[in-house]
Tab-separated table of C-alpha atoms and ligand atoms in Angstrom:
chain	number	residue	atom	x	y	z
C	22	UNK	CA	-16.417	-14.010	4.714
C	23	UNK	CA	-19.033	-11.637	3.453
C	24	UNK	CA	-20.180	-11.634	-0.085
C	25	UNK	CA	-21.161	-10.047	-2.388
C	26	UNK	CA	-18.201	-7.828	-3.117
C	27	UNK	CA	-17.919	-4.595	-1.170
C	28	UNK	CA	-19.503	-1.558	-2.766
C	29	UNK	CA	-17.742	0.927	-4.908
C	30	UNK	CA	-17.105	4.137	-2.907
C	31	UNK	CA	-17.287	5.983	-6.193
C	32	UNK	CA	-21.066	5.769	-5.770
C	33	UNK	CA	-20.888	8.029	-2.717
C	34	UNK	CA	-18.026	10.268	-3.744
C	35	UNK	CA	-16.294	10.924	-7.032
C	36	UNK	CA	-13.703	8.336	-8.032
C	37	UNK	CA	-10.154	9.300	-7.077
C	38	UNK	CA	-7.271	7.047	-7.903
C	39	UNK	CA	-3.546	7.504	-7.623
C	40	UNK	CA	-0.152	6.307	-8.722
C	41	UNK	CA	2.370	6.532	-5.904
C	42	UNK	CA	5.908	5.768	-7.096
C	43	UNK	CA	8.911	5.885	-4.787
C	44	UNK	CA	11.498	8.022	-6.603
C	45	UNK	CA	14.429	5.675	-6.023
C	46	UNK	CA	15.122	5.484	-9.773
C	47	UNK	CA	13.430	5.926	-13.145
C	48	UNK	CA	10.211	4.130	-14.086
C	49	UNK	CA	10.762	0.768	-15.729
C	50	UNK	CA	8.498	-1.701	-17.517
C	51	UNK	CA	7.168	-3.067	-14.214
C	52	UNK	CA	6.278	0.272	-12.652
C	53	UNK	CA	4.590	1.450	-15.863
C	54	UNK	CA	2.127	-1.450	-15.529
C	55	UNK	CA	0.869	-0.077	-12.196
C	56	UNK	CA	0.882	3.493	-13.548
C	57	UNK	CA	-1.135	2.544	-16.639
C	58	UNK	CA	-3.579	0.334	-14.722
C	59	UNK	CA	-4.315	3.048	-12.152
C	60	UNK	CA	-4.767	5.645	-14.918
C	61	UNK	CA	-7.085	3.379	-16.957
C	62	UNK	CA	-9.172	2.537	-13.895
C	63	UNK	CA	-9.593	6.253	-13.113
C	64	UNK	CA	-10.527	7.074	-16.699
C	65	UNK	CA	-12.883	4.085	-16.907
C	66	UNK	CA	-14.709	5.547	-13.874
C	67	UNK	CA	-14.600	9.115	-15.234
C	68	UNK	CA	-12.518	9.813	-12.156
C	69	UNK	CA	-9.442	11.755	-11.188
C	70	UNK	CA	-5.949	10.308	-11.291
C	71	UNK	CA	-3.341	11.766	-8.948
C	72	UNK	CA	0.397	11.223	-8.752
C	73	UNK	CA	2.031	11.134	-5.317
C	74	UNK	CA	5.780	10.879	-4.854
C	75	UNK	CA	6.449	8.515	-1.965
C	76	UNK	CA	9.854	9.703	-0.846
C	77	UNK	CA	9.572	9.031	2.900
C	78	UNK	CA	12.641	6.826	2.692
C	79	UNK	CA	14.640	9.962	1.879
C	80	UNK	CA	18.134	8.420	1.760
C	81	UNK	CA	16.993	6.101	-1.072
C	82	UNK	CA	15.099	8.776	-3.033
C	83	UNK	CA	16.244	11.671	-5.168
C	84	UNK	CA	14.599	14.797	-6.612
C	85	UNK	CA	16.246	13.951	-9.960
C	86	UNK	CA	14.480	10.561	-10.029
C	87	UNK	CA	11.214	12.273	-9.067
C	88	UNK	CA	11.553	14.727	-11.975
C	89	UNK	CA	12.417	11.914	-14.372
C	90	UNK	CA	9.411	9.817	-13.318
C	91	UNK	CA	7.053	12.740	-13.976
C	92	UNK	CA	8.674	13.269	-17.395
C	93	UNK	CA	8.380	9.572	-18.245
C	94	UNK	CA	4.700	9.516	-17.230
C	95	UNK	CA	3.980	12.648	-19.269
C	96	UNK	CA	5.723	11.128	-22.307
C	97	UNK	CA	3.273	8.218	-21.984
C	98	UNK	CA	0.310	10.621	-21.813
C	99	UNK	CA	-0.191	10.066	-18.070
C	100	UNK	CA	-0.432	13.435	-16.281
C	101	UNK	CA	-1.707	14.010	-12.751
C	102	UNK	CA	-5.158	15.628	-12.597
C	103	UNK	CA	-4.128	17.645	-9.531
C	104	UNK	CA	-1.014	18.865	-7.754
C	105	UNK	CA	1.657	16.178	-7.260
C	106	UNK	CA	1.974	15.485	-3.535
C	107	UNK	CA	5.409	14.831	-2.091
C	108	UNK	CA	5.512	12.764	1.092
C	109	UNK	CA	8.686	14.345	2.455
C	110	UNK	CA	6.587	17.528	2.906
C	111	UNK	CA	3.842	15.764	4.850
C	112	UNK	CA	5.577	15.081	8.169
C	113	UNK	CA	3.111	17.157	10.213
C	114	UNK	CA	0.147	15.074	9.039
C	115	UNK	CA	1.988	11.824	9.856
C	116	UNK	CA	2.953	13.153	13.313
C	117	UNK	CA	-0.696	14.012	14.031
C	118	UNK	CA	-1.802	10.534	13.014
C	119	UNK	CA	0.870	8.935	15.204
C	120	UNK	CA	-0.186	11.152	18.140
C	121	UNK	CA	-3.774	9.915	17.759
C	122	UNK	CA	-2.639	6.303	17.829
C	123	UNK	CA	-0.444	7.001	20.877
C	124	UNK	CA	-3.337	8.675	22.701
C	125	UNK	CA	-5.578	5.717	21.916
C	126	UNK	CA	-2.975	3.335	23.375
C	127	UNK	CA	-2.485	1.696	19.976
C	128	UNK	CA	1.152	2.692	19.410
C	129	UNK	CA	4.131	2.053	21.658
C	130	UNK	CA	7.853	2.925	21.609
C	131	UNK	CA	10.378	0.257	20.648
C	132	UNK	CA	14.102	0.096	21.381
C	133	UNK	CA	14.879	-3.091	19.440
C	134	UNK	CA	17.528	-3.222	16.772
C	135	UNK	CA	17.184	-5.589	13.825
C	136	UNK	CA	19.678	-7.854	15.551
C	137	UNK	CA	17.623	-7.887	18.787
C	138	UNK	CA	14.599	-9.005	16.761
C	139	UNK	CA	16.552	-11.702	14.932
C	140	UNK	CA	17.927	-13.027	18.255
C	141	UNK	CA	14.504	-13.039	19.896
C	142	UNK	CA	12.981	-14.915	16.945
C	143	UNK	CA	15.838	-17.429	16.879
C	144	UNK	CA	15.521	-17.978	20.650
C	145	UNK	CA	11.840	-18.741	20.211
C	146	UNK	CA	12.663	-21.238	17.442
C	147	UNK	CA	11.256	-19.209	14.556
C	148	UNK	CA	13.000	-19.334	11.219
C	149	UNK	CA	12.809	-16.443	8.859
C	150	UNK	CA	11.469	-17.292	5.412
C	151	UNK	CA	13.039	-15.733	2.341
C	152	UNK	CA	11.633	-12.356	1.353
C	153	UNK	CA	9.411	-12.018	4.357
C	154	UNK	CA	9.590	-9.303	6.920
C	155	UNK	CA	10.772	-10.136	10.390
C	156	UNK	CA	7.700	-10.732	12.507
C	157	UNK	CA	8.130	-8.507	15.532
C	158	UNK	CA	8.023	-10.703	18.648
C	159	UNK	CA	6.583	-7.934	20.848
C	160	UNK	CA	9.681	-7.443	23.008
C	161	UNK	CA	8.933	-3.797	23.861
C	162	UNK	CA	5.233	-4.232	24.538
C	163	UNK	CA	6.025	-4.245	28.249
C	164	UNK	CA	8.476	-1.341	28.005
C	165	UNK	CA	11.846	-0.624	26.456
C	166	UNK	CA	13.877	-2.372	29.201
C	167	UNK	CA	15.793	0.743	30.195
C	168	UNK	CA	16.829	1.512	26.629
C	169	UNK	CA	15.669	4.620	24.784
C	170	UNK	CA	12.615	3.930	22.607
C	171	UNK	CA	13.416	5.139	19.138
C	172	UNK	CA	10.848	3.568	16.805
C	173	UNK	CA	7.054	3.496	17.230
C	174	UNK	CA	5.033	0.372	16.603
C	175	UNK	CA	1.353	-0.345	16.017
C	176	UNK	CA	-0.345	-2.731	18.412
C	177	UNK	CA	-1.908	-5.552	16.403
C	178	UNK	CA	-3.433	-7.522	19.278
C	179	UNK	CA	-4.386	-6.560	22.843
C	180	UNK	CA	-1.375	-5.971	25.031
C	181	UNK	CA	-1.656	-8.545	27.789
C	182	UNK	CA	1.825	-7.584	29.025
C	183	UNK	CA	0.547	-4.249	30.287
C	184	UNK	CA	-2.756	-5.763	31.299
C	185	UNK	CA	-4.669	-4.010	28.609
C	186	UNK	CA	-8.194	-5.280	29.015
C	187	UNK	CA	-9.339	-7.285	26.011
C	188	UNK	CA	-12.478	-5.228	25.872
C	189	UNK	CA	-10.454	-2.080	25.260
C	190	UNK	CA	-8.754	-3.432	22.201
C	191	UNK	CA	-10.303	-6.540	20.770
C	192	UNK	CA	-13.960	-6.169	21.554
C	193	UNK	CA	-14.315	-2.455	20.978
C	194	UNK	CA	-11.754	-2.064	18.270
C	195	UNK	CA	-11.199	-5.142	16.164
C	196	UNK	CA	-13.853	-7.740	16.764
C	197	UNK	CA	-16.301	-6.657	14.066
C	198	UNK	CA	-13.585	-6.739	11.420
C	199	UNK	CA	-11.764	-9.966	12.035
C	200	UNK	CA	-12.734	-13.600	11.958
C	201	UNK	CA	-10.512	-16.125	13.739
C	202	UNK	CA	-7.869	-13.426	14.156
C	203	UNK	CA	-7.744	-12.670	10.434
C	204	UNK	CA	-8.460	-9.509	8.515
C	205	UNK	CA	-10.591	-10.157	5.469
C	206	UNK	CA	-10.265	-7.936	2.466
C	207	UNK	CA	-11.353	-7.934	-1.127
C	208	UNK	CA	-9.251	-7.453	-4.249
C	209	UNK	CA	-11.105	-6.569	-7.449
C	210	UNK	CA	-9.061	-9.094	-9.439
C	211	UNK	CA	-8.176	-11.898	-7.058
C	212	UNK	CA	-11.205	-11.779	-4.753
C	213	UNK	CA	-11.267	-12.316	-0.990
C	214	UNK	CA	-8.089	-12.700	1.071
C	215	UNK	CA	-7.484	-13.165	4.766
C	216	UNK	CA	-4.430	-12.339	6.819
C	217	UNK	CA	-3.614	-12.582	10.495
C	218	UNK	CA	-1.552	-9.399	10.771
C	219	UNK	CA	-0.263	-10.261	14.242
C	220	UNK	CA	0.983	-13.654	13.012
C	221	UNK	CA	2.328	-12.450	9.705
C	222	UNK	CA	4.219	-9.288	10.698
C	223	UNK	CA	3.370	-8.581	14.335
C	224	UNK	CA	3.308	-5.039	15.701
C	225	UNK	CA	4.589	-3.124	12.684
C	226	UNK	CA	6.610	0.067	12.523
C	227	UNK	CA	4.904	3.449	12.204
C	228	UNK	CA	7.978	5.607	12.701
C	229	UNK	CA	11.430	4.169	12.220
C	230	UNK	CA	14.311	4.350	14.682
C	231	UNK	CA	16.072	6.786	12.332
C	232	UNK	CA	13.082	9.134	12.592
C	233	UNK	CA	11.770	8.388	9.091
C	234	UNK	CA	8.056	7.722	8.633
C	235	UNK	CA	7.078	4.194	7.719
C	236	UNK	CA	5.372	3.556	4.374
C	237	UNK	CA	2.293	2.016	6.082
C	238	UNK	CA	1.447	5.149	8.063
C	239	UNK	CA	2.282	7.620	5.285
C	240	UNK	CA	0.278	5.779	2.629
C	241	UNK	CA	-2.815	5.495	4.809
C	242	UNK	CA	-2.731	9.136	5.908
C	243	UNK	CA	-2.222	10.379	2.351
C	244	UNK	CA	-4.767	8.098	0.679
C	245	UNK	CA	-7.348	9.503	3.099
C	246	UNK	CA	-6.157	13.116	2.848
C	247	UNK	CA	-6.369	12.940	-0.944
C	248	UNK	CA	-9.799	11.301	-0.823
C	249	UNK	CA	-8.560	8.216	-2.689
C	250	UNK	CA	-11.500	5.874	-3.343
C	251	UNK	CA	-9.631	3.247	-5.400
C	252	UNK	CA	-6.096	1.947	-4.977
C	253	UNK	CA	-4.638	0.207	-8.040
C	254	UNK	CA	-1.048	-0.994	-7.592
C	255	UNK	CA	1.337	-3.913	-8.100
C	256	UNK	CA	0.615	-7.331	-6.583
C	257	UNK	CA	3.851	-7.140	-4.564
C	258	UNK	CA	2.042	-4.660	-2.315
C	259	UNK	CA	-1.035	-6.837	-1.703
C	260	UNK	CA	0.490	-8.273	1.462
C	261	UNK	CA	0.525	-4.746	2.953
C	262	UNK	CA	-3.197	-4.168	2.480
C	263	UNK	CA	-4.407	-5.707	5.778
C	264	UNK	CA	-1.985	-3.499	7.730
C	265	UNK	CA	-3.349	-0.505	5.902
C	266	UNK	CA	-6.962	-1.522	6.577
C	267	UNK	CA	-6.114	-1.910	10.243
C	268	UNK	CA	-4.544	1.557	10.368
C	269	UNK	CA	-7.444	3.103	8.471
C	270	UNK	CA	-9.797	1.590	10.980
C	271	UNK	CA	-7.717	2.725	13.964
C	272	UNK	CA	-7.620	6.278	12.618
C	273	UNK	CA	-11.301	6.330	11.631
C	274	UNK	CA	-10.464	6.740	7.938
C	275	UNK	CA	-12.452	5.353	4.998
C	276	UNK	CA	-11.324	2.163	3.254
C	277	UNK	CA	-10.630	2.484	-0.483
C	278	UNK	CA	-11.285	-0.420	-2.883
C	279	UNK	CA	-8.142	-2.340	-3.895
C	280	UNK	CA	-6.960	-3.877	-7.144
C	281	UNK	CA	-3.485	-5.412	-7.450
C	282	UNK	CA	-2.029	-5.788	-10.928
C	283	UNK	CA	0.021	-8.788	-12.077
C	284	UNK	CA	3.770	-8.374	-11.641
C	285	UNK	CA	6.275	-8.209	-14.468
C	286	UNK	CA	9.054	-10.638	-13.603
C	287	UNK	CA	12.771	-10.146	-14.199
C	288	UNK	CA	15.245	-12.643	-15.606
C	289	UNK	CA	15.583	-14.288	-12.174
C	290	UNK	CA	11.844	-14.853	-11.835
C	291	UNK	CA	11.574	-12.148	-9.175
C	292	UNK	CA	9.584	-8.900	-9.473
C	293	UNK	CA	11.232	-6.729	-12.138
C	294	UNK	CA	13.410	-4.108	-10.475
C	295	UNK	CA	16.579	-2.256	-11.249
C	296	UNK	CA	18.454	-5.028	-9.417
C	297	UNK	CA	17.437	-7.712	-11.911
C	298	UNK	CA	17.779	-5.980	-15.209
C	299	UNK	CA	14.897	-3.526	-15.507
C	300	UNK	CA	15.951	-0.853	-17.969
C	301	UNK	CA	14.498	2.667	-17.616
C	302	UNK	CA	11.617	3.281	-20.029
C	303	UNK	CA	12.676	4.315	-23.486
C	304	UNK	CA	11.175	7.777	-23.930
C	305	UNK	CA	11.856	7.670	-27.679
C	306	UNK	CA	9.078	5.140	-28.096
C	307	UNK	CA	6.469	5.579	-25.355
C	308	UNK	CA	3.806	3.699	-27.354
C	309	UNK	CA	6.011	0.591	-27.374
C	310	UNK	CA	6.452	0.897	-23.588
C	311	UNK	CA	2.692	1.367	-23.142
C	312	UNK	CA	1.969	-1.634	-25.353
C	313	UNK	CA	4.209	-3.836	-23.224
C	314	UNK	CA	2.426	-2.596	-20.076
C	315	UNK	CA	-0.976	-3.094	-21.697
C	316	UNK	CA	-0.038	-6.663	-22.684
C	317	UNK	CA	0.898	-7.399	-19.054
C	318	UNK	CA	-2.612	-6.227	-18.138
C	319	UNK	CA	-4.237	-8.523	-20.709
C	320	UNK	CA	-5.169	-5.685	-23.099
C	321	UNK	CA	-4.963	-5.748	-26.906
C	322	UNK	CA	-1.900	-4.258	-28.623
C	323	UNK	CA	-2.201	-0.924	-30.471
C	324	UNK	CA	1.082	-0.412	-32.205
C	325	UNK	CA	0.051	1.651	-35.224
C	326	UNK	CA	-2.452	4.138	-33.826
C	327	UNK	CA	-1.590	7.399	-32.061
C	328	UNK	CA	-0.948	7.137	-28.336
C	329	UNK	CA	-4.113	9.037	-27.313
C	330	UNK	CA	-6.266	6.690	-29.340
C	331	UNK	CA	-4.574	3.621	-27.865
C	332	UNK	CA	-5.170	4.957	-24.341
C	333	UNK	CA	-8.836	5.573	-25.135
C	334	UNK	CA	-9.358	2.078	-26.533
C	335	UNK	CA	-7.616	0.502	-23.539
C	336	UNK	CA	-9.861	2.543	-21.223
C	337	UNK	CA	-12.961	0.982	-22.799
C	338	UNK	CA	-11.400	-2.460	-22.689
C	339	UNK	CA	-10.412	-1.964	-19.046
C	340	UNK	CA	-13.922	-0.784	-18.083
C	341	UNK	CA	-15.277	-3.998	-19.557
C	342	UNK	CA	-12.670	-6.227	-17.850
C	343	UNK	CA	-12.740	-4.543	-14.421
C	344	UNK	CA	-16.140	-3.047	-13.683
C	345	UNK	CA	-16.582	-1.837	-10.143
C	346	UNK	CA	-19.636	-3.296	-8.403
C	347	UNK	CA	-22.454	-1.055	-7.315
C	348	UNK	CA	-23.170	-0.563	-3.598
C	349	UNK	CA	-24.242	-3.709	-1.747
C	350	UNK	CA	-27.210	-3.575	0.579
C	351	UNK	CA	-25.158	-4.442	3.669
C	352	UNK	CA	-22.841	-1.456	3.217
C	353	UNK	CA	-19.667	-3.506	3.442
C	354	UNK	CA	-16.626	-1.626	2.340
C	355	UNK	CA	-13.106	-2.800	1.747
C	356	UNK	CA	-12.960	-5.839	4.001
U	403	LIG	N1	5.522	3.763	-3.229
U	403	LIG	C1	5.202	2.389	-3.446
U	403	LIG	C2	6.113	1.798	-4.498
U	403	LIG	O1	6.673	2.519	-5.306
U	403	LIG	C3	3.779	2.191	-3.893
U	403	LIG	C4	2.832	2.377	-2.792
U	403	LIG	C5	1.381	2.144	-3.082
U	403	LIG	O2	0.967	2.199	-4.246
U	403	LIG	O3	0.650	1.946	-2.113
U	403	LIG	O4	6.287	0.594	-4.514
């Protein structure tokens, strides 16, 4: 795939980064790593750093957790440079984006339950790997089989079942961005990656059967609406990036640059979460919490100096470790 690295959009527009926690509980050591990395990257670029509360999965989120997260960030010296956006207030923007995809023939209604999908995959001999999403087998591409369509899905390949001409989808829409069916994208730490979205996850959900907006759609709409030029987040989200690039492309939105930070692992070797022993950050000693996060990012410890000074030193160190390349002549961006 193309090299050199894609250009830094900061050259064209001011750097805007973000930290986008889901308020399902307090910040813990793992989430602080992503918060600190995104803040340092913004400061290293003399950019803005915004906090966005990703509470689209409303039953799992709480306003109390949202308040606590903002307090924890502030105690660590990390304060949003602009108003904190809350995704549960952004339904109109998501509905408009979905309508555009529907009008373009890129989204279709789906009546399948989780069980229907599991049965269809089993019938076709596919085994589900641990910790992977169910790859949607495309059951409702040809219609919802007399059942009410409740969810909406994104088309990831041309829909031969409704005779959608290849030229409409593949040639006009995807061909310049994929090679052998794979989306290519660049991570500022781990380099080039490729993913066949159709193979990996299939037509993914944009709006869930329970009416809630899917993370993929909300994150893409909001990153664009907030003018985010650089996404810095945990490596557990890297697998989502090709879906987000695809949606950005379908909606005519710019592609930010991506950097995925190393994960902090819990006692069971899985990503640290409240299920495997992550304790909420100790607000009595934010510098200790920041030092642990900095160590996970490969930065030097600063235990004795005041917090502001430690943050400043880490910013310089970060700028040295993770410079953003200047624009490339071919104008490649994000994939
Ligand atoms: N809300 C997501 C999370 O807390 C992060 C999304 C993102 O940074 O794109 O895991």
